[in-house]
């Protein structure tokens, strides 16, 4: 384009293999049918858009295409007039365009309303060409009085476009459209005219609102939306109509259109902070969520509701039961967000109602036909957990209801219940007896090993009197079945053999099965398999129905068996302290030792799926040894009976402290104003609004345009040298990362005494990087410099490389080239520390398939110091509580977590050990959903290990 501010058009693919000549195009325009002319004109438009305007075809188009009555041709002609060169080399309007203007005027007076309307739309596209528009103004004004609304609505926007660019062509446009608006009956035409007044004559738009104030609630929704927009803009200035505006917006909260309701609620909270208005807006949002069918829209409205809650606190408390009705939605994300708002609004006044509602919802999830029941049940259990721990008065009423779900087939729900019961039993001593009684009754219903481990730990710690301990042993006998396990299983196997009437020699009988098999060379052979009858009987014994805990142990869950041994040891130790009856105490101790020995024996037999592991075996043997030396080792009593409970108490206290700190930090976010700070008078007139009421400000905030703060020193650290000082061209690039874009600001310096012509900077990328636009061609004078900008899009967190070259024509048009240094994009710009719960971490760890294992090689001797070193190098946060990391120990295991700007999760587990010579050995395992982030973080740790100091 000749001028710098010429409009930019979309590039359309042009098939160069069949490009017709100018003469062929002229002939097709002159002699072809309407279909041929359409196809020819389309080719000319594409060619013009792609930089080949062919001005010699302008007159044939005027002669042979413009007189046609074909509507498609007329529409295509409008596209051509938009893109064709209208001015000669001197910048003057071409003579041929006079004929074009005359034809446009005729179309503006055409009896067909479609042609008139389409021509008026075309005028909006050429609104910057004053010489073309000037003769058409009277006809355009006349179209405002046309009988058809399609013509009138397009005429309004044509006048708007012309007035915005050249006000002097229609100086009376505001008065003209104010009169038009007063007389108009069509809703769309009224809305278009009002939009013109809103942007070009705000006082007249406000005047119109005041004139039709009482009719606005019954107007068309598009006009209502435009009126709300004007109210927001007008309230940015000082206005005397604010009270009337608030009244009007309050009425629009009851409009039939969901869009109008949403805009009205957003505007109302920006105009006033009155509690009644805030409550009305919140009710409107809740109503919208319940009636809107689109889940995305529901989530957006819930976000606004959460913003209101954060700013206005307990004003929304009375609406909590209305918000709970949103849980009837089928979408799990909507339910999760609604419950999050409810939990933040819950107080001691309404907690009982909330919990009662949640318990009813929990009962509904028992129905097999209930949609997404397991996930929803887990969400409800977590919510009740939060309520019960926060408000002790409801803990007693919900804990028993939740314990019914310990036998739930959905493992995560049952685990959440165990975590809840464990916390309640620690925090509320008065409930311990009833909770333990209920847990003892529930033991036969539990199916999961993880749930058993939690329940056994609770019973081992909190079963505190003689009768309770005896009852625990009675129930454990039931869920374990006959003891010793190995002897009873062996007897079952022998009984199965006896029932078949077979003697011992029968074990030698084989059953034969044959099947064909394809060999490596493609030929067939017969494969014969012999199965012992005795092994078949063994499988039948294994598959027989068994009590739940026994089934888990025989299935190879020896971790649960070691927890059982620990719980039995605690119970026996506590019983020996409580009871003076030595006989009963010895009997209990003997039974516990028999169970433990039985587990070890069966773990080494053929009856288990997998043999017992060394750790579990050692743990159970330690428990047996503790019981055998019951009277001689009082220090062990302390460890079993007090230290483990104290460790859990410490963990709960640490969690409470962390939650309290989070609440305090949220409170502290409010700006602290000093007594000697300057005051702006706007603060006296109205309070800070809870959202930006100007769309342009909203866009700036969303794109971060208003938040860019430049730091000179950090800018210098991001400069990469691309060529050497002795090269003909010196180049360096400033790499600026902004969200999903990378901006390269390249400085080129011509170090020669020659002019470098047709200089082109050519970039290529490796990884998930994409060059948005190719830099233009430049000419650089001797010893001069040129700044070139290039934008690169990033689509995932992966180490990317940008490489390229500089090409130019030197003296004698000889082509010369300089290869640039590679620019490596640091993924740390995209990875931010994040937090998640232990359950979420474990779930993601199981789900993610990409793992990168990095061995630890460092001169750092302190495990905790190495952990901080890795955290700083990878921008990850440590999820393991500080209490678990404290103390002096040669072992350290910690979980770390981070999230990228693209929503990708990165998990890491650090396991290290300090050896006798003071060095650290171990590994860091990194897991992610995609390969790139796992490999990139692994490389980052490897690089950081080369130096003791974390990279800056």
XYZ file of N, CA, C and O in Angstrom, residues 515-602:
352
model
N -3.567 -76.222 21.908
C -4.019 -75.129 21.055
C -2.963 -74.874 19.988
O -1.765 -75.098 20.224
N -3.362 -74.430 18.801
C -2.383 -74.181 17.737
C -1.583 -72.916 18.026
O -2.083 -71.986 18.658
N -0.333 -72.885 17.537
C 0.531 -71.730 17.731
C 1.278 -71.444 16.435
O 1.688 -72.381 15.743
N 1.457 -70.154 16.081
C 2.187 -69.776 14.872
C 3.654 -69.574 15.247
O 3.973 -68.788 16.145
N 4.567 -70.284 14.567
C 5.997 -70.163 14.838
C 6.580 -68.947 14.119
O 5.901 -68.294 13.307
N 7.867 -68.641 14.392
C 8.520 -67.456 13.832
C 8.578 -67.495 12.318
O 8.525 -66.461 11.649
N 8.692 -68.710 11.731
C 8.799 -68.799 10.267
C 7.445 -68.856 9.581
O 7.355 -69.053 8.373
N 6.360 -68.731 10.375
C 5.022 -68.694 9.781
C 4.316 -70.019 9.751
O 3.131 -70.088 9.410
N 4.982 -71.123 10.141
C 4.336 -72.446 10.142
C 3.564 -72.647 11.437
O 3.777 -71.947 12.425
N 2.654 -73.633 11.445
C 1.817 -73.930 12.602
C 2.403 -75.098 13.401
O 2.988 -76.027 12.843
N 2.210 -74.998 14.722
C 2.599 -76.111 15.597
C 1.549 -76.228 16.690
O 0.787 -75.294 16.936
N 1.510 -77.375 17.360
C 0.542 -77.579 18.435
C 1.236 -77.400 19.772
O 2.288 -77.997 20.021
N 0.636 -76.533 20.644
C 1.205 -76.293 21.975
C 0.341 -77.012 23.003
O -0.879 -76.845 23.026
N 0.960 -77.824 23.837
C 0.231 -78.580 24.859
C 0.583 -78.029 26.230
O 1.759 -77.842 26.542
N -0.444 -77.716 27.039
C -0.212 -77.200 28.393
C -0.781 -78.188 29.398
O -1.928 -78.644 29.257
N 0.006 -78.566 30.421
C -0.440 -79.482 31.468
C -0.684 -78.687 32.742
O 0.160 -77.901 33.161
N -1.859 -78.837 33.338
C -2.199 -78.132 34.566
C -2.443 -79.157 35.665
O -3.235 -80.100 35.491
N -1.799 -78.938 36.792
C -1.977 -79.850 37.910
C -3.353 -79.627 38.531
O -3.807 -78.499 38.685
N -4.004 -80.727 38.872
C -5.317 -80.634 39.520
C -5.176 -79.922 40.865
O -6.024 -79.134 41.279
N -4.059 -80.165 41.548
C -3.869 -79.560 42.870
C -3.758 -78.039 42.769
O -4.263 -77.314 43.633
N -3.080 -77.555 41.685
C -2.973 -76.092 41.536
C -4.338 -75.482 41.217
O -4.649 -74.365 41.623
N -5.177 -76.231 40.492
C -6.538 -75.750 40.219
C -7.329 -75.636 41.512
O -8.085 -74.688 41.727
N -7.149 -76.656 42.406
C -7.843 -76.603 43.702
C -7.347 -75.415 44.527
O -8.113 -74.758 45.221
N -6.028 -75.146 44.454
C -5.459 -74.015 45.196
C -6.088 -72.696 44.738
O -6.451 -71.848 45.559
N -6.263 -72.565 43.423
C -6.895 -71.355 42.887
C -8.341 -71.246 43.370
O -8.832 -70.159 43.667
N -9.020 -72.380 43.455
C -10.415 -72.383 43.923
C -10.485 -71.956 45.384
O -11.383 -71.196 45.787
N -9.532 -72.404 46.202
C -9.500 -72.009 47.618
C -9.240 -70.514 47.735
O -9.848 -69.811 48.543
N -8.314 -70.008 46.877
C -8.012 -68.569 46.903
C -9.231 -67.734 46.513
O -9.464 -66.653 47.043
N -10.019 -68.256 45.553
C -11.160 -67.491 45.042
C -12.387 -67.575 45.940
O -13.360 -66.848 45.736
N -12.374 -68.446 46.952
C -13.543 -68.605 47.830
C -13.801 -67.324 48.618
O -12.893 -66.527 48.854
N -15.077 -67.131 49.010
C -15.448 -65.924 49.753
C -14.758 -65.917 51.116
O -14.708 -66.937 51.807
N -14.231 -64.758 51.487
C -13.489 -64.624 52.746
C -13.865 -63.321 53.428
O -14.327 -62.390 52.777
N -13.643 -63.223 54.759
C -13.874 -61.943 55.442
C -12.993 -60.831 54.822
O -11.918 -61.128 54.281
N -13.420 -59.559 54.891
C -12.761 -58.488 54.121
C -11.274 -58.300 54.424
O -10.461 -58.228 53.512
N -10.900 -58.240 55.705
C -9.494 -57.963 56.039
C -8.613 -59.167 55.666
O -7.491 -58.998 55.180
N -9.151 -60.360 55.847
C -8.417 -61.574 55.461
C -8.184 -61.588 53.947
O -7.090 -61.927 53.475
N -9.223 -61.195 53.186
C -9.112 -61.159 51.716
C -8.020 -60.186 51.278
O -7.260 -60.457 50.342
N -7.924 -59.032 51.960
C -6.895 -58.047 51.618
C -5.498 -58.599 51.882
O -4.583 -58.424 51.067
N -5.319 -59.266 53.024
C -3.989 -59.815 53.368
C -3.600 -60.903 52.379
O -2.474 -60.929 51.866
N -4.539 -61.819 52.064
C -4.244 -62.885 51.097
C -4.047 -62.323 49.686
O -3.392 -62.943 48.850
N -4.609 -61.137 49.444
C -4.424 -60.472 48.142
C -3.089 -59.759 48.030
O -2.780 -59.177 46.981
N -2.296 -59.770 49.119
C -0.958 -59.178 49.055
C -0.843 -57.785 49.641
O 0.179 -57.122 49.480
N -1.899 -57.292 50.343
C -1.844 -55.942 50.940
C -1.193 -56.033 52.330
O -1.865 -55.962 53.364
N 0.123 -56.195 52.347
C 0.814 -56.357 53.631
C 1.106 -55.029 54.313
O 1.471 -55.006 55.488
N 0.935 -53.920 53.582
C 1.041 -52.599 54.230
C -0.097 -52.446 55.236
O 0.100 -52.031 56.380
N -1.298 -52.856 54.826
C -2.450 -52.828 55.745
C -2.204 -53.778 56.918
O -2.545 -53.473 58.067
N -1.575 -54.932 56.633
C -1.276 -55.890 57.703
C -0.307 -55.296 58.726
O -0.440 -55.512 59.933
N 0.686 -54.503 58.246
C 1.636 -53.870 59.182
C 0.933 -52.808 60.027
O 1.253 -52.636 61.212
N -0.059 -52.104 59.435
C -0.838 -51.125 60.211
C -1.690 -51.846 61.251
O -1.846 -51.384 62.389
N -2.234 -53.002 60.860
C -3.003 -53.824 61.810
C -2.106 -54.225 62.991
O -2.515 -54.130 64.156
N -0.872 -54.654 62.719
C 0.056 -55.051 63.777
C 0.343 -53.887 64.714
O 0.352 -54.043 65.949
N 0.543 -52.696 64.123
C 0.814 -51.504 64.939
C -0.377 -51.168 65.832
O -0.227 -50.842 67.020
N -1.601 -51.255 65.255
C -2.815 -50.945 66.024
C -3.008 -51.950 67.166
O -3.345 -51.572 68.304
N -2.773 -53.236 66.871
C -2.904 -54.262 67.919
C -1.909 -54.009 69.052
O -2.230 -54.156 70.236
N -0.682 -53.621 68.680
C 0.346 -53.347 69.700
C -0.098 -52.201 70.612
O 0.020 -52.275 71.843
N -0.622 -51.135 69.999
C -1.079 -49.970 70.791
C -2.206 -50.379 71.731
O -2.245 -49.957 72.903
N -3.139 -51.191 71.202
C -4.287 -51.606 72.021
C -3.834 -52.455 73.211
O -4.314 -52.276 74.338
N -2.881 -53.369 72.961
C -2.387 -54.225 74.056
C -1.634 -53.389 75.086
O -1.803 -53.565 76.304
N -0.800 -52.461 74.619
C -0.047 -51.601 75.542
C -0.999 -50.771 76.408
O -0.797 -50.627 77.621
N -2.042 -50.229 75.762
C -2.992 -49.402 76.522
C -3.788 -50.270 77.504
O -4.070 -49.850 78.628
N -4.157 -51.490 77.069
C -4.915 -52.390 77.936
C -4.080 -52.754 79.173
O -4.600 -52.818 80.292
N -2.774 -52.980 78.970
C -1.909 -53.348 80.103
C -1.787 -52.200 81.108
O -1.582 -52.424 82.305
N -1.920 -50.953 80.596
C -1.872 -49.798 81.504
C -3.189 -49.619 82.254
O -3.223 -49.178 83.392
N -4.317 -49.955 81.571
C -5.644 -49.713 82.163
C -6.084 -50.851 83.093
O -6.780 -50.614 84.072
N -5.713 -52.081 82.731
C -6.239 -53.239 83.480
C -5.166 -53.819 84.411
O -3.990 -53.905 84.061
N -5.613 -54.259 85.570
C -4.693 -54.896 86.533
C -4.789 -56.424 86.452
O -4.069 -57.135 87.143
N -5.720 -56.896 85.606
C -5.917 -58.346 85.464
C -4.839 -58.904 84.533
O -4.927 -58.799 83.301
N -3.797 -59.491 85.104
C -2.655 -59.972 84.335
C -3.058 -61.099 83.384
O -2.535 -61.216 82.273
N -3.999 -61.928 83.850
C -4.404 -63.077 83.031
C -5.031 -62.625 81.707
O -4.680 -63.100 80.635
N -5.972 -61.688 81.807
C -6.632 -61.170 80.605
C -5.629 -60.434 79.705
O -5.683 -60.504 78.473
N -4.738 -59.698 80.345
C -3.744 -58.926 79.603
C -2.850 -59.865 78.788
O -2.565 -59.620 77.618
N -2.419 -60.981 79.452
C -1.575 -61.949 78.748
C -2.328 -62.615 77.600
O -1.767 -62.887 76.533
N -3.605 -62.910 77.834
C -4.422 -63.542 76.791
C -4.532 -62.628 75.563
O -4.419 -63.070 74.414
N -4.751 -61.343 75.832
C -4.883 -60.365 74.740
C -3.560 -60.240 73.983
O -3.534 -60.191 72.752
N -2.470 -60.187 74.754
C -1.140 -60.056 74.152
C -0.845 -61.283 73.279
O -0.349 -61.163 72.154
N -1.191 -62.481 73.809
C -0.944 -63.717 73.053
C -1.749 -63.738 71.761
O -1.240 -64.149 70.699
N -3.004 -63.272 71.843
C -3.846 -63.254 70.642
C -3.273 -62.302 69.586
O -3.215 -62.625 68.397
N -2.817 -61.120 70.037
C -2.245 -60.148 69.115
C -0.991 -60.715 68.449
O -0.797 -60.591 67.227
N -0.131 -61.372 69.250
C 1.098 -61.932 68.699
C 0.795 -63.081 67.734
O 1.474 -63.253 66.718
N -0.271 -63.873 68.044
C -0.677 -64.961 67.153
C -1.116 -64.414 65.791
O -0.737 -64.937 64.736
N -1.913 -63.329 65.823
C -2.392 -62.720 64.570
C -1.194 -62.234 63.735
O -1.105 -62.465 62.525
N -0.241 -61.546 64.392
C 0.914 -60.996 63.669
C 1.769 -62.119 63.082
O 2.180 -62.070 61.915
N 2.040 -63.158 63.903
C 2.862 -64.276 63.417
C 2.152 -64.988 62.271
O 2.783 -65.410 61.288
N 0.833 -65.083 62.404
C 0.034 -65.731 61.362
C 0.148 -64.982 60.038
O 0.243 -65.599 58.968
N 0.154 -63.651 60.099
C 0.274 -62.821 58.881
C 1.626 -63.077 58.220
O 1.717 -63.246 56.992
N 2.696 -63.119 59.012
C 4.034 -63.347 58.448
C 4.113 -64.740 57.819
O 4.631 -64.920 56.711
N 3.558 -65.756 58.521
C 3.611 -67.131 58.003
C 2.851 -67.247 56.683
O 3.365 -67.833 55.729
N 1.659 -66.698 56.651
C 0.864 -66.827 55.419
C 1.487 -66.008 54.288
O 1.378 -66.349 53.106
